mmCIF file of C-alpha atoms and ligand atoms in Angstrom:
data_model
loop_
_atom_site.group_PDB
_atom_site.id
_atom_site.type_symbol
_atom_site.label_atom_id
_atom_site.label_comp_id
_atom_site.label_asym_id
_atom_site.label_seq_id
_atom_site.Cartn_x
_atom_site.Cartn_y
_atom_site.Cartn_z
ATOM 1 C CA MET U 966 0.000 0.000 0.000
ATOM 2 C CA GLY U 967 1.469 3.361 -0.986
ATOM 3 C CA PHE U 968 1.996 6.097 1.602
ATOM 4 C CA ILE U 969 2.132 9.849 1.369
ATOM 5 C CA VAL U 970 5.804 10.354 2.206
ATOM 6 C CA GLY U 971 7.285 13.700 3.219
ATOM 7 C CA LEU U 972 10.962 13.918 2.274
ATOM 8 C CA ALA U 973 12.822 16.237 4.681
ATOM 9 C CA TYR U 974 16.303 17.459 3.742
ATOM 10 C CA ASN U 975 18.866 20.289 3.893
ATOM 11 C CA LEU U 976 20.185 21.469 0.534
ATOM 12 C CA LYS U 977 23.789 22.608 0.162
ATOM 13 C CA LYS U 978 22.612 25.649 -1.780
ATOM 14 C CA ASP U 979 20.372 26.792 1.126
ATOM 15 C CA CYS U 980 23.192 26.512 3.681
ATOM 16 C CA PRO U 981 23.574 29.839 5.491
ATOM 17 C CA ARG U 982 27.297 30.604 5.294
ATOM 18 C CA SER U 983 29.622 33.540 5.272
ATOM 19 C CA ASP U 984 32.531 34.172 2.888
ATOM 20 C CA MET U 985 34.832 33.548 5.837
ATOM 21 C CA GLU U 986 33.961 29.873 6.062
ATOM 22 C CA VAL U 987 36.185 26.962 5.131
ATOM 23 C CA GLU U 988 35.776 24.920 1.949
ATOM 24 C CA ASP U 989 34.034 22.004 3.682
ATOM 25 C CA ALA U 990 31.478 24.135 5.576
ATOM 26 C CA CYS U 991 28.515 22.610 3.684
ATOM 27 C CA ALA U 992 29.934 19.121 3.155
ATOM 28 C CA GLU U 993 27.192 17.261 5.011
ATOM 29 C CA PHE U 994 24.239 18.785 3.153
ATOM 30 C CA GLU U 995 22.496 17.441 0.066
ATOM 31 C CA GLU U 996 22.748 18.132 -3.622
ATOM 32 C CA GLN U 997 19.349 18.503 -5.301
ATOM 33 C CA SER U 998 20.193 15.406 -7.363
ATOM 34 C CA THR U 999 20.339 13.213 -4.210
ATOM 35 C CA VAL U 1000 16.925 14.440 -3.073
ATOM 36 C CA ASP U 1001 15.475 13.861 -6.547
ATOM 37 C CA ARG U 1002 16.947 10.353 -6.671
ATOM 38 C CA ILE U 1003 15.415 9.402 -3.308
ATOM 39 C CA ALA U 1004 12.065 10.920 -4.372
ATOM 40 C CA LYS U 1005 12.190 8.921 -7.607
ATOM 41 C CA ALA U 1006 12.943 5.703 -5.689
ATOM 42 C CA LEU U 1007 10.024 6.366 -3.320
ATOM 43 C CA ARG U 1008 7.678 6.961 -6.265
ATOM 44 C CA ALA U 1009 8.908 3.748 -7.864
ATOM 45 C CA GLY U 1010 7.790 2.018 -4.646
ATOM 46 C CA GLY U 1011 4.241 3.323 -5.212
ATOM 47 C CA HIS U 1012 4.351 6.251 -2.772
ATOM 48 C CA ARG U 1013 3.360 9.882 -3.221
ATOM 49 C CA VAL U 1014 6.222 12.214 -2.319
ATOM 50 C CA VAL U 1015 6.055 15.693 -0.829
ATOM 51 C CA LYS U 1016 9.441 17.433 -0.706
ATOM 52 C CA ILE U 1017 10.087 19.299 2.525
ATOM 53 C CA PRO U 1018 13.235 21.437 2.401
ATOM 54 C CA TYR U 1019 14.534 22.591 5.796
ATOM 55 C CA ARG U 1020 13.396 26.214 5.870
ATOM 56 C CA PRO U 1021 11.657 28.643 8.239
ATOM 57 C CA GLY U 1022 8.002 27.687 8.591
ATOM 58 C CA LEU U 1023 8.807 23.962 8.611
ATOM 59 C CA LEU U 1024 6.580 23.221 11.595
ATOM 60 C CA SER U 1025 3.443 24.855 10.195
ATOM 61 C CA ARG U 1026 4.089 23.321 6.774
ATOM 62 C CA LEU U 1027 4.322 19.849 8.342
ATOM 63 C CA GLN U 1028 1.151 20.553 10.304
ATOM 64 C CA ARG U 1029 -0.742 21.275 7.087
ATOM 65 C CA LEU U 1030 0.683 18.562 4.863
ATOM 66 C CA ASN U 1031 -0.998 15.481 6.280
ATOM 67 C CA VAL U 1032 1.768 13.051 5.304
ATOM 68 C CA ASP U 1033 1.729 9.456 6.573
ATOM 69 C CA ILE U 1034 5.437 9.366 7.324
ATOM 70 C CA VAL U 1035 8.536 11.498 6.777
ATOM 71 C CA PHE U 1036 11.638 10.066 5.138
ATOM 72 C CA ASN U 1037 14.155 12.063 7.105
ATOM 73 C CA ILE U 1038 17.589 12.992 5.823
ATOM 74 C CA ALA U 1039 17.524 16.541 7.255
ATOM 75 C CA GLU U 1040 20.709 17.437 9.108
ATOM 76 C CA GLY U 1041 19.724 20.898 10.431
ATOM 77 C CA TRP U 1042 22.168 23.780 10.060
ATOM 78 C CA GLU U 1043 23.922 24.441 13.351
ATOM 79 C CA GLY U 1044 24.938 23.151 16.756
ATOM 80 C CA ARG U 1045 25.404 19.658 18.093
ATOM 81 C CA CYS U 1046 21.629 19.065 18.300
ATOM 82 C CA ARG U 1047 21.008 20.056 14.672
ATOM 83 C CA GLU U 1048 20.168 16.544 13.470
ATOM 84 C CA ALA U 1049 17.600 16.209 16.255
ATOM 85 C CA ILE U 1050 15.528 19.227 15.200
ATOM 86 C CA VAL U 1051 13.332 17.723 12.454
ATOM 87 C CA PRO U 1052 12.648 14.503 14.425
ATOM 88 C CA ALA U 1053 11.764 16.607 17.502
ATOM 89 C CA ILE U 1054 9.293 18.665 15.439
ATOM 90 C CA LEU U 1055 7.829 15.475 13.969
ATOM 91 C CA GLU U 1056 7.454 13.931 17.413
ATOM 92 C CA SER U 1057 5.692 17.047 18.675
ATOM 93 C CA LEU U 1058 3.224 16.711 15.772
ATOM 94 C CA GLY U 1059 2.845 12.940 16.148
ATOM 95 C CA ILE U 1060 4.144 12.254 12.625
ATOM 96 C CA PRO U 1061 6.142 9.027 12.161
ATOM 97 C CA TYR U 1062 9.537 9.312 10.474
ATOM 98 C CA THR U 1063 12.432 7.150 9.340
ATOM 99 C CA GLY U 1064 15.566 6.857 11.440
ATOM 100 C CA SER U 1065 16.634 7.456 14.998
ATOM 101 C CA ASP U 1066 14.914 9.648 17.545
ATOM 102 C CA PRO U 1067 16.151 13.132 18.572
ATOM 103 C CA LEU U 1068 18.113 11.866 21.585
ATOM 104 C CA THR U 1069 20.110 9.305 19.603
ATOM 105 C CA LEU U 1070 20.737 11.776 16.780
ATOM 106 C CA ALA U 1071 22.002 14.449 19.166
ATOM 107 C CA VAL U 1072 24.142 12.007 21.145
ATOM 108 C CA CYS U 1073 25.711 10.490 18.022
ATOM 109 C CA LEU U 1074 26.700 13.867 16.623
ATOM 110 C CA ASP U 1075 28.809 14.595 19.704
ATOM 111 C CA LYS U 1076 31.670 12.136 19.388
ATOM 112 C CA ALA U 1077 32.787 12.488 23.032
ATOM 113 C CA VAL U 1078 29.290 11.805 24.418
ATOM 114 C CA THR U 1079 28.903 8.874 22.009
ATOM 115 C CA LYS U 1080 32.227 7.377 23.066
ATOM 116 C CA ALA U 1081 31.317 7.685 26.750
ATOM 117 C CA ILE U 1082 28.284 5.449 26.087
ATOM 118 C CA ILE U 1083 30.339 3.104 23.912
ATOM 119 C CA SER U 1084 33.061 2.739 26.572
ATOM 120 C CA ALA U 1085 30.466 2.198 29.296
ATOM 121 C CA SER U 1086 29.057 -0.613 27.146
ATOM 122 C CA GLY U 1087 32.442 -2.330 27.093
ATOM 123 C CA ILE U 1088 33.053 -1.699 23.376
ATOM 124 C CA PRO U 1089 36.673 -0.839 22.502
ATOM 125 C CA THR U 1090 37.181 2.777 21.403
ATOM 126 C CA PRO U 1091 40.350 4.904 21.494
ATOM 127 C CA TRP U 1092 41.147 7.068 24.538
ATOM 128 C CA CYS U 1093 39.978 10.663 24.090
ATOM 129 C CA ARG U 1094 39.679 14.100 25.685
ATOM 130 C CA LYS U 1095 37.469 16.983 24.625
ATOM 131 C CA VAL U 1096 38.953 20.496 24.907
ATOM 132 C CA ASN U 1097 37.051 23.746 24.378
ATOM 133 C CA ASN U 1098 40.108 25.828 23.518
ATOM 134 C CA VAL U 1099 43.903 25.744 23.538
ATOM 135 C CA ASN U 1100 44.016 26.972 27.149
ATOM 136 C CA GLU U 1101 42.467 23.702 28.252
ATOM 137 C CA LEU U 1102 45.422 21.856 26.745
ATOM 138 C CA ARG U 1103 47.338 22.963 29.842
ATOM 139 C CA ASP U 1104 45.059 20.774 31.972
ATOM 140 C CA LEU U 1105 46.256 17.740 30.036
ATOM 141 C CA GLU U 1106 49.541 16.520 31.381
ATOM 142 C CA ALA U 1107 51.708 17.138 28.320
ATOM 143 C CA GLY U 1108 54.175 14.469 29.385
ATOM 144 C CA SER U 1109 51.489 11.782 29.651
ATOM 145 C CA LEU U 1110 50.175 12.225 26.103
ATOM 146 C CA LYS U 1111 51.054 9.338 23.831
ATOM 147 C CA TYR U 1112 51.720 10.452 20.267
ATOM 148 C CA PRO U 1113 50.644 10.145 17.536
ATOM 149 C CA LEU U 1114 47.267 11.613 18.411
ATOM 150 C CA PHE U 1115 44.340 12.485 16.199
ATOM 151 C CA VAL U 1116 42.452 15.788 16.479
ATOM 152 C CA LYS U 1117 38.972 16.319 15.066
ATOM 153 C CA PRO U 1118 35.930 18.533 15.608
ATOM 154 C CA ALA U 1119 33.762 17.206 18.441
ATOM 155 C CA TYR U 1120 30.529 17.374 16.473
ATOM 156 C CA GLU U 1121 30.925 17.213 12.750
ATOM 157 C CA GLY U 1122 30.580 14.526 10.094
ATOM 158 C CA SER U 1123 31.394 14.073 6.386
ATOM 159 C CA SER U 1124 35.106 14.549 7.285
ATOM 160 C CA LYS U 1125 34.512 18.229 8.121
ATOM 161 C CA GLY U 1126 37.550 19.624 9.892
ATOM 162 C CA ILE U 1127 39.582 16.482 9.199
ATOM 163 C CA ARG U 1128 42.758 16.715 7.127
ATOM 164 C CA SER U 1129 45.928 14.659 6.738
ATOM 165 C CA SER U 1130 47.388 17.032 9.347
ATOM 166 C CA SER U 1131 44.788 15.838 11.909
ATOM 167 C CA LYS U 1132 47.304 13.163 12.902
ATOM 168 C CA VAL U 1133 49.755 14.984 15.159
ATOM 169 C CA ALA U 1134 53.138 13.781 16.342
ATOM 170 C CA ASP U 1135 54.058 16.454 18.917
ATOM 171 C CA TYR U 1136 52.649 19.101 21.236
ATOM 172 C CA ARG U 1137 53.214 21.929 18.774
ATOM 173 C CA SER U 1138 51.105 20.313 16.010
ATOM 174 C CA LEU U 1139 48.508 19.316 18.602
ATOM 175 C CA PHE U 1140 48.259 22.948 19.716
ATOM 176 C CA GLU U 1141 47.903 24.143 16.097
ATOM 177 C CA MET U 1142 45.159 21.633 15.243
ATOM 178 C CA VAL U 1143 43.194 22.356 18.440
ATOM 179 C CA ASN U 1144 43.512 26.073 17.724
ATOM 180 C CA TRP U 1145 42.348 25.621 14.107
ATOM 181 C CA ILE U 1146 39.323 23.478 15.021
ATOM 182 C CA THR U 1147 38.133 25.559 17.955
ATOM 183 C CA THR U 1148 38.450 28.859 16.097
ATOM 184 C CA VAL U 1149 37.500 27.918 12.517
ATOM 185 C CA TYR U 1150 34.784 25.362 13.341
ATOM 186 C CA GLY U 1151 33.597 27.146 16.513
ATOM 187 C CA GLN U 1152 33.355 24.017 18.639
ATOM 188 C CA PRO U 1153 35.447 21.839 20.964
ATOM 189 C CA ALA U 1154 38.189 19.606 19.580
ATOM 190 C CA LEU U 1155 38.352 15.910 20.318
ATOM 191 C CA ILE U 1156 41.854 14.591 20.920
ATOM 192 C CA GLU U 1157 41.996 10.861 20.344
ATOM 193 C CA GLU U 1158 44.600 8.132 20.419
ATOM 194 C CA PHE U 1159 45.585 7.476 16.775
ATOM 195 C CA LEU U 1160 44.632 3.994 15.560
ATOM 196 C CA PRO U 1161 47.195 2.725 13.063
ATOM 197 C CA GLY U 1162 45.234 -0.225 11.677
ATOM 198 C CA ARG U 1163 42.928 -1.013 8.761
ATOM 199 C CA GLU U 1164 39.668 0.900 8.465
ATOM 200 C CA PHE U 1165 36.164 -0.466 7.884
ATOM 201 C CA THR U 1166 32.627 0.761 7.724
ATOM 202 C CA VAL U 1167 29.457 -1.245 8.318
ATOM 203 C CA GLY U 1168 25.953 -0.368 7.105
ATOM 204 C CA ILE U 1169 23.136 -1.598 9.320
ATOM 205 C CA ILE U 1170 19.385 -1.646 8.788
ATOM 206 C CA GLY U 1171 16.531 -2.821 11.022
ATOM 207 C CA ASN U 1172 15.193 -2.814 14.554
ATOM 208 C CA GLU U 1173 14.331 -5.974 16.485
ATOM 209 C CA GLU U 1174 15.850 -7.907 13.611
ATOM 210 C CA ILE U 1175 18.853 -6.208 12.137
ATOM 211 C CA THR U 1176 20.832 -6.806 8.967
ATOM 212 C CA ALA U 1177 24.441 -5.748 8.512
ATOM 213 C CA PHE U 1178 25.433 -5.158 4.898
ATOM 214 C CA PRO U 1179 28.792 -6.531 3.700
ATOM 215 C CA ILE U 1180 31.719 -4.891 5.515
ATOM 216 C CA MET U 1181 33.514 -2.257 3.450
ATOM 217 C CA GLU U 1182 37.223 -1.550 3.804
ATOM 218 C CA VAL U 1183 38.534 1.948 3.069
ATOM 219 C CA ARG U 1184 42.134 1.875 1.876
ATOM 220 C CA PRO U 1185 44.629 4.356 0.476
ATOM 221 C CA VAL U 1186 45.250 4.110 -3.275
ATOM 222 C CA LEU U 1187 48.981 4.311 -2.628
ATOM 223 C CA GLU U 1188 49.875 1.847 0.076
ATOM 224 C CA THR U 1189 53.248 3.346 0.861
ATOM 225 C CA GLU U 1190 52.282 4.216 4.443
ATOM 226 C CA PRO U 1191 48.932 2.478 5.013
ATOM 227 C CA GLU U 1192 49.181 2.915 8.783
ATOM 228 C CA SER U 1193 49.120 6.716 8.355
ATOM 229 C CA PHE U 1194 46.072 6.689 6.097
ATOM 230 C CA VAL U 1195 43.265 9.001 7.103
ATOM 231 C CA TYR U 1196 39.991 9.047 5.192
ATOM 232 C CA CYS U 1197 39.433 12.800 5.119
ATOM 233 C CA TYR U 1198 38.720 15.915 3.092
ATOM 234 C CA ASP U 1199 42.122 15.805 1.306
ATOM 235 C CA THR U 1200 41.854 12.140 0.310
ATOM 236 C CA LYS U 1201 38.210 12.482 -0.784
ATOM 237 C CA HIS U 1202 39.018 15.596 -2.817
ATOM 238 C CA ASN U 1203 41.934 13.964 -4.605
ATOM 239 C CA ASN U 1204 40.430 10.455 -4.941
ATOM 240 C CA LEU U 1205 43.213 8.949 -2.850
ATOM 241 C CA GLU U 1206 41.125 6.186 -1.326
ATOM 242 C CA ARG U 1207 39.584 2.999 -2.655
ATOM 243 C CA PHE U 1208 36.765 0.906 -1.301
ATOM 244 C CA LEU U 1209 36.673 -2.863 -1.059
ATOM 245 C CA CYS U 1210 33.249 -4.337 -0.428
ATOM 246 C CA PRO U 1211 33.041 -7.044 0.775
ATOM 247 C CA ALA U 1212 36.266 -6.372 2.664
ATOM 248 C CA PRO U 1213 38.962 -9.037 2.318
ATOM 249 C CA VAL U 1214 38.970 -10.200 5.953
ATOM 250 C CA THR U 1215 39.085 -13.535 7.740
ATOM 251 C CA ASP U 1216 35.836 -14.867 9.217
ATOM 252 C CA GLU U 1217 37.246 -14.178 12.663
ATOM 253 C CA LEU U 1218 38.002 -10.518 11.893
ATOM 254 C CA ALA U 1219 34.653 -10.094 10.126
ATOM 255 C CA SER U 1220 32.740 -11.290 13.180
ATOM 256 C CA ALA U 1221 34.817 -9.068 15.502
ATOM 257 C CA ILE U 1222 34.069 -6.012 13.288
ATOM 258 C CA LEU U 1223 30.360 -6.877 13.068
ATOM 259 C CA ASP U 1224 30.251 -7.397 16.824
ATOM 260 C CA VAL U 1225 31.569 -3.863 17.435
ATOM 261 C CA ALA U 1226 29.190 -2.384 14.836
ATOM 262 C CA ILE U 1227 26.059 -4.159 16.032
ATOM 263 C CA ARG U 1228 26.736 -3.672 19.738
ATOM 264 C CA SER U 1229 27.337 0.031 19.088
ATOM 265 C CA TYR U 1230 24.051 0.312 17.148
ATOM 266 C CA ARG U 1231 22.245 -1.269 20.090
ATOM 267 C CA ALA U 1232 24.109 0.662 22.803
ATOM 268 C CA LEU U 1233 23.210 3.974 21.146
ATOM 269 C CA GLU U 1234 19.613 2.835 20.608
ATOM 270 C CA CYS U 1235 19.733 3.509 16.875
ATOM 271 C CA ARG U 1236 16.630 2.849 14.831
ATOM 272 C CA ASP U 1237 16.073 1.763 11.226
ATOM 273 C CA LEU U 1238 19.548 2.479 9.827
ATOM 274 C CA ALA U 1239 23.081 3.645 10.605
ATOM 275 C CA ARG U 1240 26.663 3.293 9.438
ATOM 276 C CA VAL U 1241 29.425 2.495 11.906
ATOM 277 C CA ASP U 1242 33.115 3.356 11.346
ATOM 278 C CA VAL U 1243 35.578 0.871 12.830
ATOM 279 C CA ARG U 1244 39.379 0.884 12.836
ATOM 280 C CA LEU U 1245 41.921 -1.624 14.101
ATOM 281 C CA ASP U 1246 44.280 -0.688 16.913
ATOM 282 C CA ASN U 1247 47.925 -1.730 16.954
ATOM 283 C CA ALA U 1248 46.953 -5.148 18.343
ATOM 284 C CA GLY U 1249 44.537 -5.693 15.431
ATOM 285 C CA VAL U 1250 41.439 -5.274 17.645
ATOM 286 C CA PRO U 1251 38.462 -3.520 15.986
ATOM 287 C CA ASN U 1252 37.646 -0.252 17.756
ATOM 288 C CA PHE U 1253 34.577 1.940 17.424
ATOM 289 C CA LEU U 1254 35.435 5.272 15.762
ATOM 290 C CA GLU U 1255 32.040 6.862 15.225
ATOM 291 C CA ILE U 1256 28.479 6.186 14.083
ATOM 292 C CA ASN U 1257 26.291 7.904 11.481
ATOM 293 C CA PRO U 1258 22.581 7.425 12.234
ATOM 294 C CA LEU U 1259 21.801 9.655 9.217
ATOM 295 C CA PRO U 1260 24.226 8.093 6.728
ATOM 296 C CA GLY U 1261 24.650 9.784 3.343
ATOM 297 C CA LEU U 1262 22.502 8.434 0.516
ATOM 298 C CA SER U 1263 24.165 10.120 -2.462
ATOM 299 C CA THR U 1264 25.647 8.192 -5.391
ATOM 300 C CA VAL U 1265 29.083 8.357 -3.754
ATOM 301 C CA SER U 1266 27.963 7.652 -0.173
ATOM 302 C CA LEU U 1267 29.263 4.496 1.460
ATOM 303 C CA PHE U 1268 25.990 3.252 2.999
ATOM 304 C CA PRO U 1269 24.169 2.627 -0.327
ATOM 305 C CA VAL U 1270 27.318 1.087 -1.796
ATOM 306 C CA THR U 1271 27.447 -1.490 1.024
ATOM 307 C CA ALA U 1272 23.713 -2.153 0.524
ATOM 308 C CA MET U 1273 24.297 -2.730 -3.172
ATOM 309 C CA ALA U 1274 27.052 -5.228 -2.362
ATOM 310 C CA SER U 1275 24.325 -7.261 -0.647
ATOM 311 C CA GLY U 1276 22.302 -7.276 -3.871
ATOM 312 C CA LEU U 1277 19.900 -4.412 -3.124
ATOM 313 C CA SER U 1278 19.297 -1.740 -5.745
ATOM 314 C CA PHE U 1279 19.048 1.896 -4.612
ATOM 315 C CA GLU U 1280 15.236 1.666 -4.987
ATOM 316 C CA ASP U 1281 15.197 -1.526 -2.869
ATOM 317 C CA LEU U 1282 17.269 0.185 -0.185
ATOM 318 C CA ILE U 1283 14.980 3.218 0.037
ATOM 319 C CA GLU U 1284 11.931 0.929 0.210
ATOM 320 C CA ARG U 1285 13.610 -1.176 2.936
ATOM 321 C CA ILE U 1286 14.346 1.909 5.057
ATOM 322 C CA LEU U 1287 10.740 3.064 4.696
ATOM 323 C CA GLU U 1288 9.442 -0.415 5.412
ATOM 324 C CA VAL U 1289 11.410 -0.924 8.646
ATOM 325 C CA ALA U 1290 10.357 2.528 9.876
ATOM 326 C CA ALA U 1291 6.710 1.941 8.902
ATOM 327 C CA THR U 1292 6.673 -1.425 10.678
ATOM 328 C CA ARG U 1293 8.303 0.029 13.803
ATOM 329 C CA ALA U 1294 5.795 2.894 13.846
ATOM 330 C CA ASN U 1295 2.912 0.489 13.172
ATOM 331 C CA LEU U 1296 1.950 2.716 10.272
ATOM 332 C CA ALA U 1297 -0.614 0.467 8.608
ATOM 333 C CA ALA U 1298 -2.658 0.252 11.830
ATOM 334 C CA ARG U 1299 -2.298 4.004 12.431
ATOM 335 C CA ARG U 1300 -3.554 4.743 8.954
ATOM 336 C CA ALA U 1301 -6.516 2.388 9.271
ATOM 337 C CA ALA U 1302 -7.440 4.046 12.587
ATOM 338 C CA GLN U 1303 -7.146 7.499 10.978
ATOM 339 C CA VAL U 1304 -9.425 6.524 8.102
ATOM 340 C CA GLN U 1305 -11.969 5.166 10.586
ATOM 341 C CA THR U 1306 -11.832 8.347 12.690
ATOM 342 C CA GLN U 1307 -12.257 10.473 9.571
ATOM 343 C CA GLN U 1308 -15.305 8.424 8.559
ATOM 344 C CA VAL U 1309 -16.830 8.756 12.035
ATOM 345 C CA ILE U 1310 -16.181 12.494 12.090
ATOM 346 C CA ALA U 1311 -17.567 12.926 8.576
ATOM 347 C CA GLY U 1312 -20.666 10.912 9.471
ATOM 348 C CA ALA U 1313 -21.172 12.675 12.806
ATOM 349 C CA ARG U 1314 -20.770 16.224 11.591
ATOM 350 C CA PRO U 1315 -24.380 16.936 10.428
ATOM 351 C CA ARG U 1316 -25.855 15.519 13.621
ATOM 352 C CA THR U 1317 -23.473 17.538 15.790
ATOM 353 C CA VAL U 1318 -24.487 20.680 13.941
ATOM 354 C CA LEU U 1319 -28.181 19.852 14.406
ATOM 355 C CA GLN U 1320 -27.744 19.243 18.142
ATOM 356 C CA ARG U 1321 -26.015 22.596 18.545
ATOM 357 C CA ARG U 1322 -28.913 24.372 16.952
HETATM 358 N N1 ADP P 179 41.443 7.940 16.309
HETATM 359 C C1 ADP P 179 41.683 7.829 15.018
HETATM 360 N N2 ADP P 179 42.752 7.132 14.575
HETATM 361 C C2 ADP P 179 43.029 6.997 13.245
HETATM 362 N N3 ADP P 179 42.280 7.577 12.288
HETATM 363 C C3 ADP P 179 41.210 8.280 12.661
HETATM 364 C C4 ADP P 179 40.843 8.444 14.030
HETATM 365 N N4 ADP P 179 39.707 9.188 14.088
HETATM 366 C C5 ADP P 179 39.387 9.459 12.809
HETATM 367 N N5 ADP P 179 40.288 8.939 11.945
HETATM 368 C C6 ADP P 179 40.291 9.063 10.479
HETATM 369 O O1 ADP P 179 39.536 10.182 10.108
HETATM 370 C C7 ADP P 179 38.382 9.768 9.354
HETATM 371 C C8 ADP P 179 37.181 10.612 9.711
HETATM 372 O O2 ADP P 179 36.951 10.509 11.106
HETATM 373 P P1 ADP P 179 35.508 10.244 11.683
HETATM 374 O O3 ADP P 179 35.585 10.231 13.149
HETATM 375 O O4 ADP P 179 34.906 9.069 11.012
HETATM 376 O O5 ADP P 179 34.769 11.597 11.245
HETATM 377 P P2 ADP P 179 33.545 11.912 10.279
HETATM 378 O O6 ADP P 179 32.368 12.004 11.207
HETATM 379 O O7 ADP P 179 33.858 13.216 9.676
HETATM 380 O O8 ADP P 179 33.435 10.789 9.296
HETATM 381 C C9 ADP P 179 38.187 8.307 9.685
HETATM 382 O O9 ADP P 179 37.487 7.651 8.655
HETATM 383 C C10 ADP P 179 39.635 7.848 9.831
HETATM 384 O O10 ADP P 179 40.269 7.645 8.565
HETATM 385 MG MG1 MG P 180 33.342 8.764 9.631
#
């Protein structure tokens, strides 16, 4: 049965930005072509699509639209709770939507908060400290820091604020990276132990029953110094990485990677879909790096590529995401109840009017 599906998104071209901003300021937002491709896939599944760009007036527009469910890929513009905004509005209006709830989305955008939950769940993840500015570096005992370290923005995604220089080998470079992130990206910096091992990403879909798509390995094109490889803005821009899916791993390593990915998905109470980044430490143990509960769905995004490696087409994937969300939200029953209520109201209206008179 086809639904009326609202498609909520943030377009790159609508991103409020100043001339002062860095080149990757709008990296996480969508191209129109991605939105159109998702809309086309939803229509192919027999649904009616209403596009809902993230703009002022969103709440009243949603109130008027009468959609059955929202396919949510909206990231919001600013702050560490930005991905939670559309789901919070939808919850306040009682409209079902795809993906995780506002709490999970906000938690997962802040890498330090996420890692606190991951560590408390007994899942390996590199040591880290969050600092608000370079002055707070003084509180870290400089002598106790074990280099190399990795410095990244505390709440970004899409490799924003991550460069080859994010791996730092001494206090001076650490200071420079923390200074750059806190001033240019206007947020705390996360200082993490650098993991020198292979890197993987795992796409997951589902709720009570979950499916992990084939593990993808991200590798440098030139394997001269694979242990220094960082999948970041520079490598993406210059096509310096390659993707192997399924990853060439032993069964033992595959199950250790999947264990980290699935336990992380559960620990963070993700819903419907997410993509988990995992990297090996120097003992070869898979560690949690970060999770994306709103994974990219563009033609070059990793989540759909891993889905395709499992035999799903892009249209199948979009339908699966909608289906798991609709089942979780008990959408068919909700819709039947709504139709019944509408019939009762429609039938009752003349009598109510007569009684009032
Ligand atoms: N602690 C770390 N050790 C080694 N590499 C890291 C570490 N943290 C991040 N990276 C590298 O930087 C990339 C981007 O970091 P990630 O935390 O996934 O940020 P984003 O949310 O932007 O994807 C990773 O894919 C990995 O290559
Ligand atoms: Mg990542």
